[in-house]
Coordinates of C-alpha atoms and ligand atoms in Angstrom, one line a residue:
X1390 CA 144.4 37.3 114.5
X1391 CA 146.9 39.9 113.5
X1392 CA 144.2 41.2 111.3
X1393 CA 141.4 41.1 113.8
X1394 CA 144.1 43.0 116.4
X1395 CA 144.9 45.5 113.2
X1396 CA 140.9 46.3 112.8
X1397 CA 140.4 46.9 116.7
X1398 CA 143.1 49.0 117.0
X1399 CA 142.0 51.2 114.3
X1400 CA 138.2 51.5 115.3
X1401 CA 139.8 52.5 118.7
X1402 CA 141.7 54.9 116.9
X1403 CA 138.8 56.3 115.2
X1404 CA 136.7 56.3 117.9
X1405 CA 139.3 58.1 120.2
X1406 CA 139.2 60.7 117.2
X1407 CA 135.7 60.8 116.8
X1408 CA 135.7 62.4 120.5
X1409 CA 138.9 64.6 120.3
X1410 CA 138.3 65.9 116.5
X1411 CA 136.9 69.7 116.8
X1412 CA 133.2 69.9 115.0
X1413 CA 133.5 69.6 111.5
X1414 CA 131.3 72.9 110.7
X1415 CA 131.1 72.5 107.2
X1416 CA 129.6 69.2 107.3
X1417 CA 127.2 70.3 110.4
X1418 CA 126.0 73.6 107.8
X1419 CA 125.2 70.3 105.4
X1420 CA 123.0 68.0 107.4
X1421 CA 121.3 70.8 109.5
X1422 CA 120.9 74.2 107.6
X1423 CA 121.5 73.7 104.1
X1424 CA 118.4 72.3 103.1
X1425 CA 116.7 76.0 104.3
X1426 CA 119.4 78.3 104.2
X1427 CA 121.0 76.9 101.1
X1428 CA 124.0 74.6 99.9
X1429 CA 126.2 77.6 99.6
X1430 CA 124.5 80.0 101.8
X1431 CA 123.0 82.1 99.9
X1432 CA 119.6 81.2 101.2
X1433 CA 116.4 79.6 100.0
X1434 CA 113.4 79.6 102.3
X1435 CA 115.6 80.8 105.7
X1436 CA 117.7 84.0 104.9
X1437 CA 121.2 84.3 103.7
X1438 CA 124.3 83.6 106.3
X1439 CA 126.9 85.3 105.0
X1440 CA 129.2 87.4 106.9
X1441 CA 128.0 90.2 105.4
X1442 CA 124.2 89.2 106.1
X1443 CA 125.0 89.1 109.7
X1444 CA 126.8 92.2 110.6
X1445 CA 124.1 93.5 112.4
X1446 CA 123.6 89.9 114.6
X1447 CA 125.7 90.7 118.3
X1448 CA 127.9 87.2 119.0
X1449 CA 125.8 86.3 121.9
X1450 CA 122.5 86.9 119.1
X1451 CA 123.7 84.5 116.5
X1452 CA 124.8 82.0 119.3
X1453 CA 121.3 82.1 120.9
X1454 CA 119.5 81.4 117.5
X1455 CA 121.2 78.7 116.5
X1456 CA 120.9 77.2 120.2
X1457 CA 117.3 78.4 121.1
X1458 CA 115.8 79.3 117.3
X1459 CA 113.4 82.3 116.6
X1460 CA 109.9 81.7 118.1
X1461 CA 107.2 81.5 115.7
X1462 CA 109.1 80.2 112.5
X1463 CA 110.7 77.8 110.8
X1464 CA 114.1 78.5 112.7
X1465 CA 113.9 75.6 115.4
X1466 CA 116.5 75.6 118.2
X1467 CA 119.8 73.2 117.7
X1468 CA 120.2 73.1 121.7
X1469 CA 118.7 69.3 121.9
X1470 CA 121.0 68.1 118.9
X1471 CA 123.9 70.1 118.4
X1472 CA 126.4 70.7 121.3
X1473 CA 127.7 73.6 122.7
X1474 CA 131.1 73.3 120.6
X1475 CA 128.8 72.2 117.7
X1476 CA 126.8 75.8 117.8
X1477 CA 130.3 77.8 118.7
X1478 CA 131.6 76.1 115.4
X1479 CA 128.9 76.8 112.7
X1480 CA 128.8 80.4 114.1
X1481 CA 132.5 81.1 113.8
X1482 CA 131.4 78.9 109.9
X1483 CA 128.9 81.4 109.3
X1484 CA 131.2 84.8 110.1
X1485 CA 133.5 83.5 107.5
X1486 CA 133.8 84.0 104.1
X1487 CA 133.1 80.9 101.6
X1488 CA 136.0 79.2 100.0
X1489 CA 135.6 80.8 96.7
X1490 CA 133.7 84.5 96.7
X1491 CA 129.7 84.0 96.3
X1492 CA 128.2 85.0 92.4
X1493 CA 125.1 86.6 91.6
X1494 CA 125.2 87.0 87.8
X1495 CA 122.6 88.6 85.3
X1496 CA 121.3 85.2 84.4
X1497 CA 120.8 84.2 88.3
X1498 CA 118.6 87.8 88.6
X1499 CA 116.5 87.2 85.4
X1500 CA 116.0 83.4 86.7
X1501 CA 114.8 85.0 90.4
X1502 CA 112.2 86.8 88.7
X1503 CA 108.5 86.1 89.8
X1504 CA 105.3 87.4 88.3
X1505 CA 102.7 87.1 90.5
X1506 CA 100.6 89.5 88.5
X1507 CA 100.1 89.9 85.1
X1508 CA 101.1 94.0 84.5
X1509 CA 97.8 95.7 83.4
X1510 CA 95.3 92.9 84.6
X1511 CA 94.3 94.9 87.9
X1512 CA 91.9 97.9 88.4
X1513 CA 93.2 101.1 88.1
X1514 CA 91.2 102.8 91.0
X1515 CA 91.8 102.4 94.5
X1516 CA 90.0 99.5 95.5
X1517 CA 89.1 100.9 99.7
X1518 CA 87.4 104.0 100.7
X1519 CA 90.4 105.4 102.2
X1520 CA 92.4 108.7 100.9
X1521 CA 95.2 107.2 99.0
X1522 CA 97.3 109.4 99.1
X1523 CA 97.1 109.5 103.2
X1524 CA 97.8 105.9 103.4
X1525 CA 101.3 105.3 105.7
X1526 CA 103.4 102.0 105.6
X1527 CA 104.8 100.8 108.5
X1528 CA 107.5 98.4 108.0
X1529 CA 107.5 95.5 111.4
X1530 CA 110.7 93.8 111.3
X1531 CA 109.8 92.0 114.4
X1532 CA 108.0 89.1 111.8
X1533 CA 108.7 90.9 108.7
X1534 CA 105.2 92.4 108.0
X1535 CA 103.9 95.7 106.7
X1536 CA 100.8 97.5 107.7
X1537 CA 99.0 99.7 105.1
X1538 CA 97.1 102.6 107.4
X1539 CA 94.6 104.8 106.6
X1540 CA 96.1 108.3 107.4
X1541 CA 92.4 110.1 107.9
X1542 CA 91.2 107.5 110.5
X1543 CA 94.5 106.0 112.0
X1544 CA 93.4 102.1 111.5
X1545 CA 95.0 99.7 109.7
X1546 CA 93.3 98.1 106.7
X1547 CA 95.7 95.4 105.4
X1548 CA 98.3 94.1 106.6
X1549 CA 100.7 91.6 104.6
X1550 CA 103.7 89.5 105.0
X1551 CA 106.8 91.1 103.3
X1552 CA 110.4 89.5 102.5
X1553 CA 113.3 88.5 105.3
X1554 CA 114.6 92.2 106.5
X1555 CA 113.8 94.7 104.6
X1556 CA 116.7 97.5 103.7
X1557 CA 116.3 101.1 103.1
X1558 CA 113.0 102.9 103.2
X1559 CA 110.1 101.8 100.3
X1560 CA 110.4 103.9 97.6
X1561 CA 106.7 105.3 96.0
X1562 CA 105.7 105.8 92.4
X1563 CA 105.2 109.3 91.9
X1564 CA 101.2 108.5 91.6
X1565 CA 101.4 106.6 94.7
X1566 CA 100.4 103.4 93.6
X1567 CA 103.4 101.4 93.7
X1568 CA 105.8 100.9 96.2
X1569 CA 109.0 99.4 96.0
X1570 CA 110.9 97.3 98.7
X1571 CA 114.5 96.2 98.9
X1572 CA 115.3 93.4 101.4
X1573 CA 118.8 92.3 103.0
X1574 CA 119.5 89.6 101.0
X1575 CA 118.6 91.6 97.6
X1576 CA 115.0 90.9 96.8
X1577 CA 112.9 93.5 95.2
X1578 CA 109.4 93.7 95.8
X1579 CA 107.0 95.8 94.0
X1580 CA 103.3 96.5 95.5
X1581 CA 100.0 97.9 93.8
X1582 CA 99.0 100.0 96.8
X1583 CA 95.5 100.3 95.3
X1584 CA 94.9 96.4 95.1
X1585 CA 97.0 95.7 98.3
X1586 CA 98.9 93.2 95.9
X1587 CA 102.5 92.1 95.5
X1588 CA 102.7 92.2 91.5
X1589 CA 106.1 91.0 91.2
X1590 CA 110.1 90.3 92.8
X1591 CA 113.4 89.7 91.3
X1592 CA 116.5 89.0 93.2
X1593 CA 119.2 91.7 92.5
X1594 CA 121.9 90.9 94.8
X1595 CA 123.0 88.9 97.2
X1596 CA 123.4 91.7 99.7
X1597 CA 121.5 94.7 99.1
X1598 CA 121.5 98.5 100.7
X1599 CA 118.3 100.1 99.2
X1600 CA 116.4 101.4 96.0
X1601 CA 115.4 104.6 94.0
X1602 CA 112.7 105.0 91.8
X1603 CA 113.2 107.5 89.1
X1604 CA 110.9 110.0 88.7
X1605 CA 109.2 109.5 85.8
X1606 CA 108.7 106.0 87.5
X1607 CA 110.0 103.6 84.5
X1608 CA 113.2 102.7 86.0
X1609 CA 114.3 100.8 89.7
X1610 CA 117.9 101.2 90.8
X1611 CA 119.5 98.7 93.4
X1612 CA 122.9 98.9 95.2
X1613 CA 124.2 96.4 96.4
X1614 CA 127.3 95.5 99.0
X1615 CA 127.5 91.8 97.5
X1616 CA 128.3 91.9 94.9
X1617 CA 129.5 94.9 94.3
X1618 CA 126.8 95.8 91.4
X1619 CA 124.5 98.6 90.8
X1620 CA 121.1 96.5 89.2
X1621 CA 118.8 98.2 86.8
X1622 CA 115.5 97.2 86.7
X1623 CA 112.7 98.6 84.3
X1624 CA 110.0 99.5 87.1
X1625 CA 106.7 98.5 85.4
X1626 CA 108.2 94.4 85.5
X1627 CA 110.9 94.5 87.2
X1628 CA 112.7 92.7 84.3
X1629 CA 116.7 93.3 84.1
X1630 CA 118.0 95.9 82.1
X1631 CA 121.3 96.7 83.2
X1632 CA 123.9 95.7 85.3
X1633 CA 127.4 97.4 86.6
X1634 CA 130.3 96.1 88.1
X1635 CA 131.4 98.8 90.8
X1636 CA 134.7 100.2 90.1
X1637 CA 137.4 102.9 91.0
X1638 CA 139.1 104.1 87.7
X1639 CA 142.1 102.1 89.1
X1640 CA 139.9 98.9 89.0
X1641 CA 139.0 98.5 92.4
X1642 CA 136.1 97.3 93.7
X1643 CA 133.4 99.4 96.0
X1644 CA 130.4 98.2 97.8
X1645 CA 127.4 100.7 97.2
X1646 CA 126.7 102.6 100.3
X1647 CA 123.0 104.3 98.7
X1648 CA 121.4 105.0 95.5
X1649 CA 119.2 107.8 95.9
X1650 CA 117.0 109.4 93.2
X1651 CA 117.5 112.9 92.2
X1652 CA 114.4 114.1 91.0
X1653 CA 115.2 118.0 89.6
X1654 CA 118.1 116.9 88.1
X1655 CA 116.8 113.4 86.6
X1656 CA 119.5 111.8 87.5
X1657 CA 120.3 109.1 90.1
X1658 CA 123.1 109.4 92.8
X1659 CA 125.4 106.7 93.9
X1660 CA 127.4 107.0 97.2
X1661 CA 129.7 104.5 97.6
X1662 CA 131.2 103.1 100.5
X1663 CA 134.8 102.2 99.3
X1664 CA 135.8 104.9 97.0
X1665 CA 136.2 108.7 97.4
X1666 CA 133.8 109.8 95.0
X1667 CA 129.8 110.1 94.2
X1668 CA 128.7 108.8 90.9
X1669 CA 125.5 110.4 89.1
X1670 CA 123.7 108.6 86.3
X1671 CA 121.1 110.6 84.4
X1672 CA 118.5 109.1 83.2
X1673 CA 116.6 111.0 81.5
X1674 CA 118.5 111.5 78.5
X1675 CA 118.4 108.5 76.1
X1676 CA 116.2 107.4 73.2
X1677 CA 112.8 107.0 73.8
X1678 CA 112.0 104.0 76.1
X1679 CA 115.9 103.0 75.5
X1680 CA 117.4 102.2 79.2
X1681 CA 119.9 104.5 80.6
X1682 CA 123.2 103.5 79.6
X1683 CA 125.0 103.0 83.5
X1684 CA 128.0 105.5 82.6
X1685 CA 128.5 107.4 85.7
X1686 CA 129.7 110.8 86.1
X1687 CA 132.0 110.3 88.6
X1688 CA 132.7 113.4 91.2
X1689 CA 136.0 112.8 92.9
X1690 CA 136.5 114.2 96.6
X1691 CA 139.5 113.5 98.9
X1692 CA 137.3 111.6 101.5
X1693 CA 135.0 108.6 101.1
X1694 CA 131.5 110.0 102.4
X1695 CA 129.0 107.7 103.3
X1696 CA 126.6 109.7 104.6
X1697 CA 124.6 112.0 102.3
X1698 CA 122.1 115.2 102.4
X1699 CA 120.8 116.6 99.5
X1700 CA 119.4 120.1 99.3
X1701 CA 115.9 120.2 98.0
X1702 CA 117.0 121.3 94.5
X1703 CA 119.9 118.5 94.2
X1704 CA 122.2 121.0 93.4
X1705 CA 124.5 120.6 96.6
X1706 CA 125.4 117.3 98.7
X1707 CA 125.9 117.4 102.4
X1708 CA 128.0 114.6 102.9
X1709 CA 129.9 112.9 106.1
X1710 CA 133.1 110.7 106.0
X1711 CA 133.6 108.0 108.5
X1712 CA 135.6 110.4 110.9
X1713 CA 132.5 112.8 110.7
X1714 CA 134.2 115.4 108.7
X1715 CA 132.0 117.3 106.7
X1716 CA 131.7 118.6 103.4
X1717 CA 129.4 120.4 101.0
X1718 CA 129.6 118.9 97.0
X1719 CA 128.4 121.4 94.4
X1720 CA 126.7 118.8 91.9
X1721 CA 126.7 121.1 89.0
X1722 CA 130.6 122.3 89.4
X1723 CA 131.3 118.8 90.5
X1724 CA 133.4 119.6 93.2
X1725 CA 133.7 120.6 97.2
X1726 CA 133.0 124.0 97.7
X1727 CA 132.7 124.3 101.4
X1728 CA 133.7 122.2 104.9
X1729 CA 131.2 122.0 107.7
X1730 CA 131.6 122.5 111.0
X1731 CA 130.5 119.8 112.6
X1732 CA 131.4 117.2 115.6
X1733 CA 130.7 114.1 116.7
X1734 CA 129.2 111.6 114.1
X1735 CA 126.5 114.2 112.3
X1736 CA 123.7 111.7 111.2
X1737 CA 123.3 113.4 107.9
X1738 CA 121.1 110.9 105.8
X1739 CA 118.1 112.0 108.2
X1740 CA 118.7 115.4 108.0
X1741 CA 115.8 117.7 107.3
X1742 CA 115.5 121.5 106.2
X1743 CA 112.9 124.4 107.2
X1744 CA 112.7 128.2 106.9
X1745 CA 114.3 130.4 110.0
X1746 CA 114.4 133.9 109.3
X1747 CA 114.5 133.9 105.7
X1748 CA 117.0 131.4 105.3
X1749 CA 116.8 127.7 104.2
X1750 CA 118.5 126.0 107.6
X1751 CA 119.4 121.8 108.1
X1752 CA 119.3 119.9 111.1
X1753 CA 120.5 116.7 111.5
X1754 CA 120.7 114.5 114.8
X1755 CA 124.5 113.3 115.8
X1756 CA 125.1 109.5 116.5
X1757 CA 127.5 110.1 119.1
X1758 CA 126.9 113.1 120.6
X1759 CA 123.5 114.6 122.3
X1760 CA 123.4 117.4 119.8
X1761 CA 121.4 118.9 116.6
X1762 CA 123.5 121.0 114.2
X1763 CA 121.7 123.6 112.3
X1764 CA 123.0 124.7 109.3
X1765 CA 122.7 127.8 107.1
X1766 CA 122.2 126.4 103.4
X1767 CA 123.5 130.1 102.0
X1768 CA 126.8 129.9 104.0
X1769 CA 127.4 126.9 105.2
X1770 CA 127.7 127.8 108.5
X1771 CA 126.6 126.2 111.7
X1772 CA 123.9 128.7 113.3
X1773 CA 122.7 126.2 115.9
X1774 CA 123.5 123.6 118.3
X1775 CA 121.0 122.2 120.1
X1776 CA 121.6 120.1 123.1
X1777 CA 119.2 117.0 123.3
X1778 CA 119.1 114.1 126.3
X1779 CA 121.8 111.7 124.6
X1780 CA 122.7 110.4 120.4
X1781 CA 119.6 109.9 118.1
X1782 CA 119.0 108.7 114.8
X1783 CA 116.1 110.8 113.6
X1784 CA 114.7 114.3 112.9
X1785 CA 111.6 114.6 111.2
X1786 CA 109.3 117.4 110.8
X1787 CA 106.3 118.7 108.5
X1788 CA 105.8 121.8 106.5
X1789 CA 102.3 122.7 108.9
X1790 CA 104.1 122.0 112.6
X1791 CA 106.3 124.9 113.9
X1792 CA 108.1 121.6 115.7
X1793 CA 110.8 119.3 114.8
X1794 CA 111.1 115.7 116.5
X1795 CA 113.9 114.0 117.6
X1796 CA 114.6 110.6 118.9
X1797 CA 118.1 110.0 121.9
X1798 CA 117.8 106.1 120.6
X1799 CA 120.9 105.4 121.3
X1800 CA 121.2 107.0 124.9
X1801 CA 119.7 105.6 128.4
X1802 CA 116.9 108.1 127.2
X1803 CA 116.2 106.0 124.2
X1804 CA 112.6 105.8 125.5
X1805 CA 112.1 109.8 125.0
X1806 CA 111.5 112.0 122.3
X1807 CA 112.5 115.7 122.1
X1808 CA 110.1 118.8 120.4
X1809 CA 112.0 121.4 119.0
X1810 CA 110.9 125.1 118.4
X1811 CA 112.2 125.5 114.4
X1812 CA 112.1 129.4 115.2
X1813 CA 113.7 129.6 118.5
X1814 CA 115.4 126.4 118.2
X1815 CA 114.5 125.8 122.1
X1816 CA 112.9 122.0 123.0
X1817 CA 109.7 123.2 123.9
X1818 CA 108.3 119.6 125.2
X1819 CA 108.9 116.0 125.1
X1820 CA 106.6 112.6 125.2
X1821 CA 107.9 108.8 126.5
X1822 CA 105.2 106.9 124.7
X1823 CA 106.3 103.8 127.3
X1824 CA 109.2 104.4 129.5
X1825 CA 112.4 102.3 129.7
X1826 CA 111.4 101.3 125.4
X1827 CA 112.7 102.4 122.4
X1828 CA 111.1 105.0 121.2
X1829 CA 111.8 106.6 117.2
X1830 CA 111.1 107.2 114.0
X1831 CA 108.7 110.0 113.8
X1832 CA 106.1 110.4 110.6
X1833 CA 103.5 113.1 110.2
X1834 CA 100.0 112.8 108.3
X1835 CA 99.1 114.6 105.1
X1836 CA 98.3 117.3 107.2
X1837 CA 100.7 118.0 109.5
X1838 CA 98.2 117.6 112.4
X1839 CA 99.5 114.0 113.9
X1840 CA 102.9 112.5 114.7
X1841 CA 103.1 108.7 114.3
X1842 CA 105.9 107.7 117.0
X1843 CA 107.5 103.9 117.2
X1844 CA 107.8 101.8 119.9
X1845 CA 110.7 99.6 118.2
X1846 CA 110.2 96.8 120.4
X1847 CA 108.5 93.4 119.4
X1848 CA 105.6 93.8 121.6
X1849 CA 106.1 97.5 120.3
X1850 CA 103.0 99.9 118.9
X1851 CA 102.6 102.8 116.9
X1852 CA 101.2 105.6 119.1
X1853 CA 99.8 109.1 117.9
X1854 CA 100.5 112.0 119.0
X1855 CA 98.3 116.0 118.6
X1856 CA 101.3 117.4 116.8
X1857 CA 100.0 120.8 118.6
X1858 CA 99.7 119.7 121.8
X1859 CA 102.0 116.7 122.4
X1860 CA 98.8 114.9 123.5
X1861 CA 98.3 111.2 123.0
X1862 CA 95.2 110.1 120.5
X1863 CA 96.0 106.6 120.0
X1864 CA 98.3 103.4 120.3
X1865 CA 98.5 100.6 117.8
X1866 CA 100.0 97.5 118.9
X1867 CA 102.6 96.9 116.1
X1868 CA 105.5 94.2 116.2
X1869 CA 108.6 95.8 115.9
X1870 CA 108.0 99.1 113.9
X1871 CA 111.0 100.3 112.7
X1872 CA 110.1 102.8 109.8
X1873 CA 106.3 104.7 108.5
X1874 CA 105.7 106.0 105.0
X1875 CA 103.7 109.0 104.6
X1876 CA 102.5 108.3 100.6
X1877 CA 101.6 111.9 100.4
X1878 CA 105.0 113.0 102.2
X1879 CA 106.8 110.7 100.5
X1880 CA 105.8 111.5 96.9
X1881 CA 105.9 115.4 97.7
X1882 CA 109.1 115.6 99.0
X1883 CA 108.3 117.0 102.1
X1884 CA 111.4 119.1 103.8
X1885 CA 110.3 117.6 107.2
X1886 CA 111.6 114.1 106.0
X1887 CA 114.3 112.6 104.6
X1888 CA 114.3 110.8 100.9
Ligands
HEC2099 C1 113.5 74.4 108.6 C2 114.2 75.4 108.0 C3 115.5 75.9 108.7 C4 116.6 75.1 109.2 C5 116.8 73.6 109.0 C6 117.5 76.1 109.7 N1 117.0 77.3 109.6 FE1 117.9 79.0 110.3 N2 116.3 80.1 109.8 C7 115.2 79.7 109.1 C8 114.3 80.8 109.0 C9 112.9 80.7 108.3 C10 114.9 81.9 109.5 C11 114.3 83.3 109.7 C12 113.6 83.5 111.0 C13 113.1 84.9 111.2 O1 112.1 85.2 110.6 O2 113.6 85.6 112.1 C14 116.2 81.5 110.0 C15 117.1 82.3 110.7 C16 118.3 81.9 111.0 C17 119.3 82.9 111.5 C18 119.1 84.4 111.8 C19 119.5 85.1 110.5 C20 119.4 86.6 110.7 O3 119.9 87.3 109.8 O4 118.7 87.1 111.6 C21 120.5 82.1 111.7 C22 121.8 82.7 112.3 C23 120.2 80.8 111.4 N3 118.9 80.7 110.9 C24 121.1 79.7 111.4 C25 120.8 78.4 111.2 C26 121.7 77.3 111.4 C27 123.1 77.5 111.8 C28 121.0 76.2 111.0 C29 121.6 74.8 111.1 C30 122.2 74.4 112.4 C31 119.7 76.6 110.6 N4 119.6 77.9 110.7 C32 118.7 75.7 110.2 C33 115.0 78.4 108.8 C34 115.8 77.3 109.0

C-alpha cells in the first residue's frame, strides 16, 4: 500500500515534470539531427551547425528551417514532430558553442581525403568543342550547383553538383584546367575543367574562408576561421603537406580572414582577421619539390585590416580595418607608407584598377555609402567620388570596355546596375535586368564584348548584356547565381576584376 501510494506519487511527479521541464536540446540534436548533421556537429551528409557555420542564417531563417525544412532535399520540416518550444531550443543549441571546443587535426584531414580519380588517368585535351579558355563558372548557391558555360556561344554545357556553400571564388590553374573550390564547412574540391570531372576533395577545416593556388600550380592554401589553421595542400592530390596553428607572437589565436596568392612576388598573403598584421609565405624558395616551410613573414600595422587590395605588381596592399580606415602597406619595406582618404565602409577586396590620364587609378564600391572612390596609385590620393543609387558590393570591369559596372545590392535599388565612364568617371547608363530582384556580380567574356549580370534570386538567371550598348542578348535561367569565372580573366589577371 504504502509502496503502491510511494510509486504513484512519483510517476505523478514525473509526469508533472515531463510537462513543466524546458526541451532538453541536446537530447532533441540526438534523436532528430545527429544522424545527418553529425554526433558532434560537425556534419556528415547535412552541413555543419556550428555557430560559426550559421552566421550568415537571420533568427527567423534558422527558425523556419528547422520548422518548415528546405524544399527539395533531405532537410524535412520538424513542424509536425517538434513543438514550437522544441524548434526555439535546438536553435538557441545550435548558436552555442559545444561543451569542449570542436578539433580538426592533421590526421582527421588526411582521413577526409577522397580520390575519385586516379592523377594522370584522364586525357589531356579538352574533351568539348568549346574555347577553353572562354569557359565561365557560375557558382548557384540556391541548390549548390555550378554551371560550366561556353564563353563564345553563351550556353551551358555541363552542369554539376558541387559541395554545401561554397566560400570564396574558385581559384584556376594557371593552364586553365583545374579549378579549385573551397566550401563553408572546409572541403576542397578540385575539378578537371577539360573532362568536367571532380578528381579529388579533402576536408581542411571545419570552417573555411577561401583558397589560393600558387602560381606555378603545385601548391593549394586554405584559411580557415575554425580552427584557426592555415592547411597546405600539394595541388596535383590534394594530399596534406602542412599545417599551421594561427598565432600572434604573444600566442594568441587569429581566425584567417583570406589567403590570397601573390603571383609576381611567389609568395602567398595571409590577412587575418584577429591580429594587426599580414603574414607572407613565399613559396617559391625551397628545395626542389620540397613544400614550403609555413614560416611567415609577419608585417605588423597598428590596425587589424580585413579587407585587402593588391596593386597589380603586389608590391603595395590597400587594406581597410573594421572602422573603414584606410591604409596603403608597402610589401617590400614591410610597412605603412600612406593613409587613404576614404569614408564609409570602402569595399576594398573588389576593387579594380584602369588607366585615367596616364595614371594607374582604383575604384572600389563602399558598403555603406552610395559612393565609388577612385584612387591615384602614384599618390595615394582620392581623385574621384562617384555618387551611385545606394551601397554595392561590386565593381568589375575589362581591359576592352571604356565602362566599369557597379552593383547598389544593398540599397532599395538592389535591382539596378550602374555604367561608369573610366575617363570621365560620369554613369553613362544603367540596366534592371528584372526590377524589384537582386541584381550583381558582373563578369565579362574573353573579349570584353559581353557583360554576364546575376539575378541572385533562386528563380534567378544569368542575363547578357552588349557591353557597348547596354543592350540585352540573352537570359539564362540560373538558381541562385552568386559568382561567374571568366577562365581566361581569371588566369590573366585581368585589372577589370578582382583576384
Ligand atoms: C535526413 C537528413 C537530415 C536530418 C535528419 C536533419 N537535417 Fe538539417 N539539413 C540536412 C541537409 C541535407 C541540409 C542542407 C539543405 C540545403 O541544401 O540547403 C540541412 C540543412 C539544415 C540547416 C541549414 C544550414 C545552413 O547553413 O543553411 C539547419 C539549420 C538544419 N539543417 C537543422 C537541422 C536540425 C535542427 C535537425 C534536427 C531537428 C535537422 N536539421 C535534421 C539534412 C538533415
Amino acid at each position: 500500500m504504502t509502496l503502491r501510494l510511494l510509486l504513484a506519487c512519483c510517476s505523478l511527479a514525473v509526469a508533472t515534470l515531463a510537462t513543466a521541464a524546458p526541451p532538453d536540446a541536446p537530447a532533441l540534436y540526438r534523436q532528430q539531427c545527429a544522424s545527418c548533421h553529425g554526433t558532434d556537429r560537425l556534419g556528415a551528409m547535412g552541413p555543419a551547425l556550428l555557430p560559426q557555420s550559421l552566421e550568415r542564417l537571420k533568427p527567423a531563417e534558422l527558425l523556419a528551417t528547422i520548422r518548415d525544412g528546405r524544399p527539395a532535399t533531405q532537410m524535412a520540416g520538424f513542424a509536425a514532430t517538434l513543438s514550437a518550444a522544441d524548434i526555439d531550443a535546438l536553435a538557441t543549441f545550435l548558436r552555442s558553442d559545444p561543451p569542449s571546443p570542436p578539433h580538426w587535426r592533421d590526421s582527421d584531414i588526411r582521413a577526409s581525403r577522397i580520390v575519385h580519380v586516379r592523377p594522370g588517368s584522364l586525357p589531356d585535351r579538352p574533351q568539348f568543342r568549346a574555347d577553353p579558355a572562354n569557359l565561365f563558372l557560375v557558382v548557384e548557391a540556391g541548390s549548390h550547383h555550378v554551371t560550366v558555360l561556353d564563353g563564345d556561344t553563351l550556353e551551358p554545357i555541363h552542369r554539376f553538383q558541387s559541395r554545401f556553400a561554397l566560400h570564396g571564388g574558385p581559384k584556376y590553374s594557371r593552364d586553365g584546367r583545374y579549378v579549385y573550390f573551397a566550401s563553408r564547412d572546409g572541403w576542397i574540391s578540385k575539378y578537371d575543367l577539360w573532362n568536367l570531372k571532380t578528381v579529388a576533395e579533402i576536408r581542411a577545416g571545419l570552417n573555411t574562408r577561401n583558397l589560393a593556388v600558387s602560381d606555378d600550380g603545385r601548391w593549394v592554401l586554405v584559411g580557415n576561421y575554425l580552427p584557426n589553421t592555415l592547411v597546405l595542400l600539394d595541388a596535383r592530390t590534394l594530399e596534406l603537406r602542412r599545417s599551421l596553428t594561427v598565432r600572434g607572437t604573444d600566442g594568441a589565436p587569429s581566425r584567417v580572414s583570406a589567403v590570397y596568392d601573390a603571383a609576381p612576388r611567389g609568395s602567398f598573403i595571409v590577412a587575418l582577421k584577429d591580429l594587426a598584421e599580414v603574414w607572407e609565405i613565399p613559396y617559391r624558395n625551397g628545395r626542389a619539390g620540397a613544400a614550403p616551410q609555413l614560416a611567415p613573414r609577419r608585417i605588423a600595422f597598428d590596425d587589424v585590416l580585413d579587407d585587402f587590395f593588391f596593386d597589380q605588381s603586389y608590391r603595395h596592399i590597400l587594406g581597410a580595418s573594421r572602422s573603414g580606415r584606410g591604409q596603403v602597406i608597402d610589401l617590400d619595406a614591410g610597412r605603412k607608407v600612406a593613409d587613404l582618404a576614404l569614408s564609409g565602409m570602402p569595399h576594398l577586396g573588389s576593387g579594380i584598377t584602369w588607366q585615367r590620364d596616364g595614371h594607374d587609378v582604383m575604384a572600389s564600391p563602399n558598403l555603406k555609402d552610395g559612393r565609388i572612390s577612385v584612387i591615384d596609385m602614384q599618390n595615394w590620393q582620392t581623385v574621384g567620388e562617384i555618387a551611385t543609387n545606394g551601397p554595392g558590393f561590386f565593381i568589375r570591369s575589362h581591359e576592352r570596355t571604356p565602362y566599369a559596372w557597379t552593383d547598389a545590392m544593398m540599397s532599395p535599388r538592389r535591382d539596378t546596375l550602374q555604367i561608369i565612364d573610366k575617363q570621365s568617371l560620369a554613369v553613362v547608363g544603367s540596366v534592371t535586368p528584372s526590377p524589384g530582384r537582386t541584381a550583381a556580380h558582373v563578369e565579362f567574356t574573353r573579349d570584353g564584348k559581353y557583360a554576364l549580370v546575376s539575378v541572385m534570386e533562386r528563380d534567378g538567371a544569368l542575363v547578357v548584356y552588349d557591353a557597348a550598348t547596354f543592350r540585352e542578348i540573352k537570359r539564362l535561367p540560373m538558381d541562385k547565381p552568386i559568382g561567374k569565372y571568366n577562365v581566361f580573366n581569371k588566369t590573366t589577371r585581368s585589372s577589370g576584376t578582382s583576384h
